[in-house]
mmCIF file of C-alpha atoms and ligand atoms in Angstrom:
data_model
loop_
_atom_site.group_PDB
_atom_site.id
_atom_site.type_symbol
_atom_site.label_atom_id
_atom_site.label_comp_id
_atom_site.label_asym_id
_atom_site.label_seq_id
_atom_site.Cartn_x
_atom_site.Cartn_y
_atom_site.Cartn_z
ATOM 1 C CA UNK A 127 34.188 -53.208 11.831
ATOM 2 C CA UNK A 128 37.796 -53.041 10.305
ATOM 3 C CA UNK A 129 37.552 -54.141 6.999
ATOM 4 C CA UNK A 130 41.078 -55.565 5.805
ATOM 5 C CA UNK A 131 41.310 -54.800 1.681
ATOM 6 C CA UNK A 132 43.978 -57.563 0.368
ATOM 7 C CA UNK A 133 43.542 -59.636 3.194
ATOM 8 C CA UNK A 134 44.750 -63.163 1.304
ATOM 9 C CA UNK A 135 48.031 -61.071 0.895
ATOM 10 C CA UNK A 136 51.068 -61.829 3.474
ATOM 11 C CA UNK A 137 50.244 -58.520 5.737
ATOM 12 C CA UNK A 138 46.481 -58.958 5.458
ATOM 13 C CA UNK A 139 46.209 -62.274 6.155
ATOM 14 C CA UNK A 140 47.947 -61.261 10.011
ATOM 15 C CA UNK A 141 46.015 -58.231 10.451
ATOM 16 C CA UNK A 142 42.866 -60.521 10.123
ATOM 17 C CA UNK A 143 44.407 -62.916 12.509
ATOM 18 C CA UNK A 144 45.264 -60.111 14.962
ATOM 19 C CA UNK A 145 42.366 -57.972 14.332
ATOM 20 C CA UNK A 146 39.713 -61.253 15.492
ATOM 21 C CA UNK A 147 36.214 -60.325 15.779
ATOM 22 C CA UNK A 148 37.391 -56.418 14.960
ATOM 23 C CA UNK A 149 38.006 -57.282 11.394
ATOM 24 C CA UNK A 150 36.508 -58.796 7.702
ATOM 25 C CA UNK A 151 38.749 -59.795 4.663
ATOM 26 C CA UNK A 152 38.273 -58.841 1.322
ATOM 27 C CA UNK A 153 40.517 -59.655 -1.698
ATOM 28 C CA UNK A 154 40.159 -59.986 -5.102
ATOM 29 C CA UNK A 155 37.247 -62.363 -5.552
ATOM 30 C CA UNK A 156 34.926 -59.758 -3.249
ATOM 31 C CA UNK A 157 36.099 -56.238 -4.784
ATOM 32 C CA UNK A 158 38.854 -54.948 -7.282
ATOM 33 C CA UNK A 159 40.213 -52.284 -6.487
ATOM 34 C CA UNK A 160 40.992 -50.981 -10.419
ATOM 35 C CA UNK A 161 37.459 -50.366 -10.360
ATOM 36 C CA UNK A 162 35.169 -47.832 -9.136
ATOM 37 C CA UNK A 163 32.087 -49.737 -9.323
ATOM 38 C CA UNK A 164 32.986 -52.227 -7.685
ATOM 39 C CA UNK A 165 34.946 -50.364 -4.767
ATOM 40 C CA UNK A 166 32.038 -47.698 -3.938
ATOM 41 C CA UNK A 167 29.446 -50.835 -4.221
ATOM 42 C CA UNK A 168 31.480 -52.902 -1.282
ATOM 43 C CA UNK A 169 31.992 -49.910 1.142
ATOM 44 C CA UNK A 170 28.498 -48.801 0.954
ATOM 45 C CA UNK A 171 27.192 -52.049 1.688
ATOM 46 C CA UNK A 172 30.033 -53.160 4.073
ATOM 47 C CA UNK A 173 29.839 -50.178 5.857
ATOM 48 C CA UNK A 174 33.249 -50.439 7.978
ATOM 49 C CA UNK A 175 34.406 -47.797 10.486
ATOM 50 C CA UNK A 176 37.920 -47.982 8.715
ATOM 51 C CA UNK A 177 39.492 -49.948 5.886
ATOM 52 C CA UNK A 178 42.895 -51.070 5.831
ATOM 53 C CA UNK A 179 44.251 -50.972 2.198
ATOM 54 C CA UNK A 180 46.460 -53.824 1.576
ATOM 55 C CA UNK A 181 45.564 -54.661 -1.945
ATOM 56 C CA UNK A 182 48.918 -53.745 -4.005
ATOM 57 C CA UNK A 183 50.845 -54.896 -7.627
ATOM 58 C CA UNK A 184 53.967 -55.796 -5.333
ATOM 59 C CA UNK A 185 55.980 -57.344 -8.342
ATOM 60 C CA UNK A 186 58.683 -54.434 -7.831
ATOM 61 C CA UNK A 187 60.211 -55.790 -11.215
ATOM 62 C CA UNK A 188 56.948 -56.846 -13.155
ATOM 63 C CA UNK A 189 56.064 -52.736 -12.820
ATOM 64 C CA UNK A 190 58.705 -51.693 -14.261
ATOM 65 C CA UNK A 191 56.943 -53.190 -17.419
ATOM 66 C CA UNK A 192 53.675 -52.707 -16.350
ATOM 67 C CA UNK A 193 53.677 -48.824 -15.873
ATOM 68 C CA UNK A 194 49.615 -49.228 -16.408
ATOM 69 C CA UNK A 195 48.839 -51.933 -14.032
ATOM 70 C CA UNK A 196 50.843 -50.606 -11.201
ATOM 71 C CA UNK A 197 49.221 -47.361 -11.273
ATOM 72 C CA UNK A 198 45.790 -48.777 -11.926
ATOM 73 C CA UNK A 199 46.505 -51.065 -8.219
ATOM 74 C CA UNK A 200 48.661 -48.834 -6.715
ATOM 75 C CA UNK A 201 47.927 -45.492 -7.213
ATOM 76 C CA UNK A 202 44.249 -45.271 -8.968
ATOM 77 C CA UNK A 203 42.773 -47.676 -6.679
ATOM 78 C CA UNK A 204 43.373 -45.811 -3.153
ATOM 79 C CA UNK A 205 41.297 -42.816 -4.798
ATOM 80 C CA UNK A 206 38.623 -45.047 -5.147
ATOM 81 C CA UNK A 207 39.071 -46.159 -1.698
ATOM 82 C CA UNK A 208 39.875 -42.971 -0.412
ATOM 83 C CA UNK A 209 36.632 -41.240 -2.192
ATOM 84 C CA UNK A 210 34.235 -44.349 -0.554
ATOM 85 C CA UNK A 211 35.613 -43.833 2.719
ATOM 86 C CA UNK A 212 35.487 -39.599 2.780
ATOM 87 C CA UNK A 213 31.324 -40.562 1.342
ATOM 88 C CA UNK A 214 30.968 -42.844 4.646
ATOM 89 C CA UNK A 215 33.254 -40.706 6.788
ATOM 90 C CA UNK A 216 35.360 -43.847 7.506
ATOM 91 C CA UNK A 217 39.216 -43.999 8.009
ATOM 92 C CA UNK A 218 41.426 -44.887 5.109
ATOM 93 C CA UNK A 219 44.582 -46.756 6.367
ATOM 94 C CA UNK A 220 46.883 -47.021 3.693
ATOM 95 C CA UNK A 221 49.754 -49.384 3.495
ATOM 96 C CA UNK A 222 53.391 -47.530 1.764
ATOM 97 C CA UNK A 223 56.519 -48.314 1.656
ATOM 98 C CA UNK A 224 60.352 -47.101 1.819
ATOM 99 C CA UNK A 225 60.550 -47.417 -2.009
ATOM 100 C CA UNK A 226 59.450 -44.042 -2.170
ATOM 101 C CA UNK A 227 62.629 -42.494 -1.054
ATOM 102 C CA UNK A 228 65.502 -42.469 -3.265
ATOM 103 C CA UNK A 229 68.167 -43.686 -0.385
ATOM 104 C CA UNK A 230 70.706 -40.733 -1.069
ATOM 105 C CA UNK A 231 69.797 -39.815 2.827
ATOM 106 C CA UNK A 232 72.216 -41.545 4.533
ATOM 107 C CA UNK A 233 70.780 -41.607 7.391
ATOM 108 C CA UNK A 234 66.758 -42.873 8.617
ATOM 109 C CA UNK A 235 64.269 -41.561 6.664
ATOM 110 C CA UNK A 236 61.742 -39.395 8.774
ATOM 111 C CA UNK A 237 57.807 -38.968 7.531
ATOM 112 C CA UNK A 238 58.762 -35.281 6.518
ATOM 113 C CA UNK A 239 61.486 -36.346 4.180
ATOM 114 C CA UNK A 240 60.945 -35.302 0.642
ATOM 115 C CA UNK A 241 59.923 -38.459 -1.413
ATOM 116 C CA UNK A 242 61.893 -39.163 -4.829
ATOM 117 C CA UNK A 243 61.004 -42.785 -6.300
ATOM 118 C CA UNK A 244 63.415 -44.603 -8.018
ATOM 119 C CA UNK A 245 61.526 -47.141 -9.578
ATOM 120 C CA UNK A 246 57.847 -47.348 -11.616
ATOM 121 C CA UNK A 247 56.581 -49.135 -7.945
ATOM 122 C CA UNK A 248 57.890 -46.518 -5.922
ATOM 123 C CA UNK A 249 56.033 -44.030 -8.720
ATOM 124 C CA UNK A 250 52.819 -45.704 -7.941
ATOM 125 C CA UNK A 251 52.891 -46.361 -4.515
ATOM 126 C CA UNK A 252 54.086 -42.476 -3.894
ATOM 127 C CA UNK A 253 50.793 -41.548 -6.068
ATOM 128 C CA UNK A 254 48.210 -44.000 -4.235
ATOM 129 C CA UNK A 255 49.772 -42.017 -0.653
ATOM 130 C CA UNK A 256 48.420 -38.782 -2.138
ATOM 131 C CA UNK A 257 45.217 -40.020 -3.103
ATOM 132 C CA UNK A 258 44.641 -41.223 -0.350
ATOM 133 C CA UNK A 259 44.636 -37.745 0.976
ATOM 134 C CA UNK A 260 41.025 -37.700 -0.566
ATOM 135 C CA UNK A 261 39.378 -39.055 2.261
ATOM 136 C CA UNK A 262 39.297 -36.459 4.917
ATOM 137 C CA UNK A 263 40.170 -39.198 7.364
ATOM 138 C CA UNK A 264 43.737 -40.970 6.401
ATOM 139 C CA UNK A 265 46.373 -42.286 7.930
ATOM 140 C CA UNK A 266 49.425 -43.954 5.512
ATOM 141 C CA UNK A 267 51.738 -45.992 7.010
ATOM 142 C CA UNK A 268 55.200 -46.798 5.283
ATOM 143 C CA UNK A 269 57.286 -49.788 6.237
ATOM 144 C CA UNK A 270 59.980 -51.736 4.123
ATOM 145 C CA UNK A 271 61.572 -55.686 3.735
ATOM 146 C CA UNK A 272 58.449 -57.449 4.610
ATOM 147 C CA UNK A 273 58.486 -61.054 5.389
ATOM 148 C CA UNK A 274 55.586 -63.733 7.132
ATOM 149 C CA UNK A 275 54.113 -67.187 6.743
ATOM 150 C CA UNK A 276 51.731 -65.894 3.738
ATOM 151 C CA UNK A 277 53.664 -64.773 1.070
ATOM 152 C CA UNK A 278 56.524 -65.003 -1.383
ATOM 153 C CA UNK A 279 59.372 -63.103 0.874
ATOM 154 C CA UNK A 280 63.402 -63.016 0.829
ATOM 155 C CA UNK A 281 63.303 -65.333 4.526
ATOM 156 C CA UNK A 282 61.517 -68.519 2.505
ATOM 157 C CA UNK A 283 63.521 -67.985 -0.565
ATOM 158 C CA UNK A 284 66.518 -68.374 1.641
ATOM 159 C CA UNK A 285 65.833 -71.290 3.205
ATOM 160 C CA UNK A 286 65.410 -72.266 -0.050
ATOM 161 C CA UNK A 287 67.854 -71.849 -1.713
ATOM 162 C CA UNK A 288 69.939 -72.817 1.561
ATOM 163 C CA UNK A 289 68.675 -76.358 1.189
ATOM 164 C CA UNK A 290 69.594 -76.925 -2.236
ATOM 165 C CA UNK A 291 73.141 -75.052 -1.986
ATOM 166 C CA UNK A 292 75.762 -74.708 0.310
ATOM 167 C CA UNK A 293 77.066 -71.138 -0.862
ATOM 168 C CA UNK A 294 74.973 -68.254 -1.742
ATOM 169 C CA UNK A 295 75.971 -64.573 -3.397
ATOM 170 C CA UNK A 296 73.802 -61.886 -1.503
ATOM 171 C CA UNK A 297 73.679 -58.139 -2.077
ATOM 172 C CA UNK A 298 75.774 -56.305 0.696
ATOM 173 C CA UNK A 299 74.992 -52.769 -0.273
ATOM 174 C CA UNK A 300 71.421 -51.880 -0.006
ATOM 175 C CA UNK A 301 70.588 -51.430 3.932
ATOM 176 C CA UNK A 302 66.975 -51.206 5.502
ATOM 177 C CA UNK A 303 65.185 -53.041 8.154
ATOM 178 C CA UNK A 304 63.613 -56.798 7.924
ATOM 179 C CA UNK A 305 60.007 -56.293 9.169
ATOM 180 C CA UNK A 306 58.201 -59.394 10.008
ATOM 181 C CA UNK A 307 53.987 -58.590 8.583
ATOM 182 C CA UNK A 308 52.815 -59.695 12.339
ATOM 183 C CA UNK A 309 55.060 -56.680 13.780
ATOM 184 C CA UNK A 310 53.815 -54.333 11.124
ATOM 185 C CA UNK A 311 50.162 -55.737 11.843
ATOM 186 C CA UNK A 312 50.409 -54.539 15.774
ATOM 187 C CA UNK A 313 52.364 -51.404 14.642
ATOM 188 C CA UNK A 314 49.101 -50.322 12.361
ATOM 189 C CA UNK A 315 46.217 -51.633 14.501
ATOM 190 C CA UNK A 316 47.964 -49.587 17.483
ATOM 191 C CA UNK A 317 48.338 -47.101 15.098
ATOM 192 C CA UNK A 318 44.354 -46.942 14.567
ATOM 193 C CA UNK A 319 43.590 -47.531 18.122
ATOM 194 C CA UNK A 320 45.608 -44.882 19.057
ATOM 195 C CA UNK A 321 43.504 -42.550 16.833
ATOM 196 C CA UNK A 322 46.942 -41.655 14.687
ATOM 197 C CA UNK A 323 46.269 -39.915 11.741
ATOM 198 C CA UNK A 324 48.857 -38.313 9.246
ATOM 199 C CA UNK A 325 52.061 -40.804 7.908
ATOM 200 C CA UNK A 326 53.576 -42.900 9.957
ATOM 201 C CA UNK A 327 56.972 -45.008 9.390
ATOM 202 C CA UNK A 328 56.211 -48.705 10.951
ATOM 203 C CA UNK A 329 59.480 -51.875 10.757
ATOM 204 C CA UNK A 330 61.614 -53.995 13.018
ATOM 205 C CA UNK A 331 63.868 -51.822 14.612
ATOM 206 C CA UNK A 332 67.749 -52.045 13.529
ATOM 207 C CA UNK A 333 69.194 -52.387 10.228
ATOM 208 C CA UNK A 334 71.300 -54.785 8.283
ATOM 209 C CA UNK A 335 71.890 -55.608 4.444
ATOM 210 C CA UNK A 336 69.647 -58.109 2.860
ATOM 211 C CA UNK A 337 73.449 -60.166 2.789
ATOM 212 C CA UNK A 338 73.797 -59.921 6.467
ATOM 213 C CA UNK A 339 69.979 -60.540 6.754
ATOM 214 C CA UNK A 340 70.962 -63.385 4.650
ATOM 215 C CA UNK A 341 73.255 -64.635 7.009
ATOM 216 C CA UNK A 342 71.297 -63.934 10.173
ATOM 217 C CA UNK A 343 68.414 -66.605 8.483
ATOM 218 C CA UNK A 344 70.757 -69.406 8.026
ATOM 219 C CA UNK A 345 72.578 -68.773 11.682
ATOM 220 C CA UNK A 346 69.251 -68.921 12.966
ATOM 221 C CA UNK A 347 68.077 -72.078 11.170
ATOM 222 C CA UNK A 348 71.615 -74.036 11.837
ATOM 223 C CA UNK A 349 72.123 -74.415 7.716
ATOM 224 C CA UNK A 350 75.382 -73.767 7.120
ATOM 225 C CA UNK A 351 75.687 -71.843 3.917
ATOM 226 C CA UNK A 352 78.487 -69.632 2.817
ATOM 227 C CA UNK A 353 77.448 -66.442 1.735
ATOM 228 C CA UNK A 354 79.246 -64.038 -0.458
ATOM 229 C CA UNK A 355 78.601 -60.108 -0.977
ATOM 230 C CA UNK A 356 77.999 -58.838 -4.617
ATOM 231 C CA UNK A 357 76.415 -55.445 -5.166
ATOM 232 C CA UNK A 358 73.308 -54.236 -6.342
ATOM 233 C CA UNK A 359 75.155 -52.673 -9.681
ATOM 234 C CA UNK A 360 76.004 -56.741 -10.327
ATOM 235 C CA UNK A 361 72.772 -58.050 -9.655
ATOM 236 C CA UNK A 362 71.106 -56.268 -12.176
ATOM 237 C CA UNK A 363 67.716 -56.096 -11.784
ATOM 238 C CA UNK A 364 64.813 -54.082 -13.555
ATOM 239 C CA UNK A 365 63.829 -51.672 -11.029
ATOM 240 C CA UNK A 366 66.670 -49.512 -9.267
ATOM 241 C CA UNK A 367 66.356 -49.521 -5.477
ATOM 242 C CA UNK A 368 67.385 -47.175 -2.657
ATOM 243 C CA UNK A 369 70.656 -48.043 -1.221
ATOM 244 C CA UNK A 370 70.071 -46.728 2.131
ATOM 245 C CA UNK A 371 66.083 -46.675 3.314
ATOM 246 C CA UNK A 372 65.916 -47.477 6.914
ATOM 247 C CA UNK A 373 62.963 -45.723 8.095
ATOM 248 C CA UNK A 374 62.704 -43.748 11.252
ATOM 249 C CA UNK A 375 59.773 -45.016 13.578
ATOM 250 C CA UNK A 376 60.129 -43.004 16.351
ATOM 251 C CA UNK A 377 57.006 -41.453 15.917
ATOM 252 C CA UNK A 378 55.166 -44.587 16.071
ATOM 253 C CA UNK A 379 56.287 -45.366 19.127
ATOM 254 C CA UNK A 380 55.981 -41.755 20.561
ATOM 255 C CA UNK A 381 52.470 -41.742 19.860
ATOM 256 C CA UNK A 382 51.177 -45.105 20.684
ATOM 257 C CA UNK A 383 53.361 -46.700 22.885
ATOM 258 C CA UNK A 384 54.349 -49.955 20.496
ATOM 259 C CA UNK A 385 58.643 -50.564 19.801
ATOM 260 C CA UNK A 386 58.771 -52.626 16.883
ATOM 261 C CA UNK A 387 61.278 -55.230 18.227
ATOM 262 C CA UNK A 388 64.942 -55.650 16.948
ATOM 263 C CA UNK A 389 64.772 -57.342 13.427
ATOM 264 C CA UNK A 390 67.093 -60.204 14.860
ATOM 265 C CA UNK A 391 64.696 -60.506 17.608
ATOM 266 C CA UNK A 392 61.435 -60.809 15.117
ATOM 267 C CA UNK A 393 63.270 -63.235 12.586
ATOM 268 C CA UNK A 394 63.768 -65.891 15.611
ATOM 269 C CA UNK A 395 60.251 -65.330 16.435
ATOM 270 C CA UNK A 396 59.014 -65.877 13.434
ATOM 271 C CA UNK A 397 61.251 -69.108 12.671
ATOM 272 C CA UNK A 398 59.912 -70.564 15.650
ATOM 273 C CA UNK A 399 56.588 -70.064 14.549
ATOM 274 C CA UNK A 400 57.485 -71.264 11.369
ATOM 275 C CA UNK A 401 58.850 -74.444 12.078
ATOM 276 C CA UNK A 402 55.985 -75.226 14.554
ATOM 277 C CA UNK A 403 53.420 -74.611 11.499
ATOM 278 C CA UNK A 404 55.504 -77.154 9.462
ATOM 279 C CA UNK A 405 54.904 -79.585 12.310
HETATM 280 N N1 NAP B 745 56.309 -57.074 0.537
HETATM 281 C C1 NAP B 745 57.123 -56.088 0.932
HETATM 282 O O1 NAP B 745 58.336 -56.278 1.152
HETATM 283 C C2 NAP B 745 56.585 -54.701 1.139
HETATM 284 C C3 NAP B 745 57.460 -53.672 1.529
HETATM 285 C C4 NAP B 745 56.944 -52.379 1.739
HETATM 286 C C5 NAP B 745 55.586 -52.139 1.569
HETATM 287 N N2 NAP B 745 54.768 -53.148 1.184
HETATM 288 C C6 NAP B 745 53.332 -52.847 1.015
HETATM 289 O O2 NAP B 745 52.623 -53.597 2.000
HETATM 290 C C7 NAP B 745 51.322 -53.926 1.511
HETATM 291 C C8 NAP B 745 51.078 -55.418 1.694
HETATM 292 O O3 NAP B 745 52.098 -56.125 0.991
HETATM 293 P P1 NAP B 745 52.090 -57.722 0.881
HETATM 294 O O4 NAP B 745 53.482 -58.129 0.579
HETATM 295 O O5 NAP B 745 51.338 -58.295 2.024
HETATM 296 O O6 NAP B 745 51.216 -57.892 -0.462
HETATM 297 P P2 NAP B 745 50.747 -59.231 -1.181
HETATM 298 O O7 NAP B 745 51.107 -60.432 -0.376
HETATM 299 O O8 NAP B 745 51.191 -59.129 -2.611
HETATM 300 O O9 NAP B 745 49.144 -59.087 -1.103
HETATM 301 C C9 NAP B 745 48.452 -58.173 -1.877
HETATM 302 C C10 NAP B 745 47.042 -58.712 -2.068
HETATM 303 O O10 NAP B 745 46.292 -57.772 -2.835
HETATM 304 C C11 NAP B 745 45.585 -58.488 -3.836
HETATM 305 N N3 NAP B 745 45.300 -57.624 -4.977
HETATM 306 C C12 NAP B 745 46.102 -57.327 -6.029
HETATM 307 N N4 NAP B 745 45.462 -56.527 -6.896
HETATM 308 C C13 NAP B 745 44.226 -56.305 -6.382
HETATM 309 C C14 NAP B 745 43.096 -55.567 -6.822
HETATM 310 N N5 NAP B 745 43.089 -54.919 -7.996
HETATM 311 N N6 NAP B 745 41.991 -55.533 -6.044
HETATM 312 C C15 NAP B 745 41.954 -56.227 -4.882
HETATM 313 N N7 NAP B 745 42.993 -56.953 -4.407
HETATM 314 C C16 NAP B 745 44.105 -57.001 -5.162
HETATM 315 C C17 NAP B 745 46.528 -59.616 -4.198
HETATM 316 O O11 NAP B 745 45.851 -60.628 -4.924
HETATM 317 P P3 NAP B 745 46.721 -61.489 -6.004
HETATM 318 O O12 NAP B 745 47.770 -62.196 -5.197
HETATM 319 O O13 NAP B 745 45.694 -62.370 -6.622
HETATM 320 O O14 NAP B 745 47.322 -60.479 -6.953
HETATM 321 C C18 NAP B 745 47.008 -60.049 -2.816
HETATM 322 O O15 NAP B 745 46.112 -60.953 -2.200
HETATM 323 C C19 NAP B 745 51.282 -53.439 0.060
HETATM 324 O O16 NAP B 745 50.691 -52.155 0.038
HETATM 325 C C20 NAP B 745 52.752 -53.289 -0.312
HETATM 326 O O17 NAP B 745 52.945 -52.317 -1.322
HETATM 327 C C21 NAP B 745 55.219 -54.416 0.960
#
């Protein structure tokens, strides 16, 4: 059994669609992760054959106040994972992100690149990757710009915000990749049943700003909404992000076979979806 660790979260909840009779959901009502006790207690009686950690503090701005909380989630809380897996010889998959780079690159970031966070969550997500390392049996898996149907994400706040207004002021200057959680969810359990181990970069293939992104969501919907560039120096926010963190996944797809489709291609995928949910 697969046992899915944050699995009310946007990723987890379409792992445990996609992983079927494979996998078992866990959040916080079943086990927190903050806490030894209860971490070693759920393993050893759960016994899975690997856990997928998707339990995280994923307020990028809250931990930049939180310094305590996000390391608690992010970083303290894979060692406990990581220690009950190595004690029942299970795998450890553990969910990263781009954050961790400092986007000076330039150019996609490859799984050997040296990490440099900019921000407390990119701190704490950077130390939960190397505890993870205590489990024998790991595998980390970094991916960037999530969206899906089961979480807060930048594609719903659009349409939001489209509805209500008809122009819009976007950031134009940090690029990445747009990764929809069901294309991340095939990436990882390929990932697994490829018997991958190591770090592995996992998103949507191309890149864009988050203001062409922007602009992509309301061409695909048919809203017509203006949108302006502003950059990230304007926008002002808590935590400082990388400016350039597209992520190289050709070793994903050397060593299982899966190409994360084009972002563009995902986002019209996933609107479809979308609007036949609302239906
Ligand atoms: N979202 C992104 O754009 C993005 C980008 C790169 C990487 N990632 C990584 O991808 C993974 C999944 O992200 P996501 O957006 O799907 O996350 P999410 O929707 O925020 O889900 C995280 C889940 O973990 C639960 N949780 C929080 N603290 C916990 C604890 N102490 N013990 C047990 N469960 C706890 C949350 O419960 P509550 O809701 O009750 O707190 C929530 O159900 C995370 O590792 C994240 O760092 C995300």
């Amino acid at each position: 059994m697969i046992l899915v660790v944050g699995a009310n979260g946007m990723l987890g909840r379409d792992l445990i669609a996609l992983l079927g009779d494979r996998g078992h959901g866990i959040d916080i009502a079943d086990i927190d992760i903050t806490s030894p006790e209860s971490v070693f207690k759920v393993i050893s009686d759960l016994k899975p054959e690997a856990v997928i950690n998707c339990a995280a503090f994923t307020d990028v701005d809250g931990c930049e106040s939180d310094f305590e909380k996000a390391m608690a989630v992010n970083g303290e809380g894979v060692a406990y994972l990581a220690m009950a897996c190595r004690d029942l010889g299970a795998l450890l998959v553990q969910v990263s992100t781009d954050y961790i780079f400092d986007g000076g690159k330039g150019t996609p970031y490859i799984e050997d690149d040296a990490p440099c966070p900019l921000s407390v969550y990119g701190e704490s997500k950077l130390a939960g990757e190397m505890n993870a390392a205590f489990s024998p049996d790991y595998l980390i898996v970094r991916t960037q710009w999530l969206y899906g149907l089961y979480g807060k994400n930048f594609v719903e706040t659009m349409l939001r915000m489209g509805a209500e207004k008809d122009e819009l002021t976007v950031v134009d200057d940090q690029i990445g990749s747009p990764t929809w959680t069901v294309d991340l969810a095939r990436a990882i359990i390929a990932l697994i049943d490829s018997g991958c181990r190591g770090i592995y970069h996992a998103a949507n293939s191309e890149y864009c700003s988050w203001n062409g992104f922007a602009k992509a969501i309301f061409e695909e919907s048919g809203l017509s909404v203006a949108v302006k560039p502003m950059t990230t120096t304007e926008l002002n926010r808590p935590a400082r992000r990388p400016l350039y963190s597209t992520l190289e996944c050709s070793k994903l797809t050397a060593d299982t076979g899966f190409h994360p489709p084009p972002w563009r291609d995902a986002l019209r995928e996933y609107l479809k979806l979308r609007t036949s949910n609302l239906s």
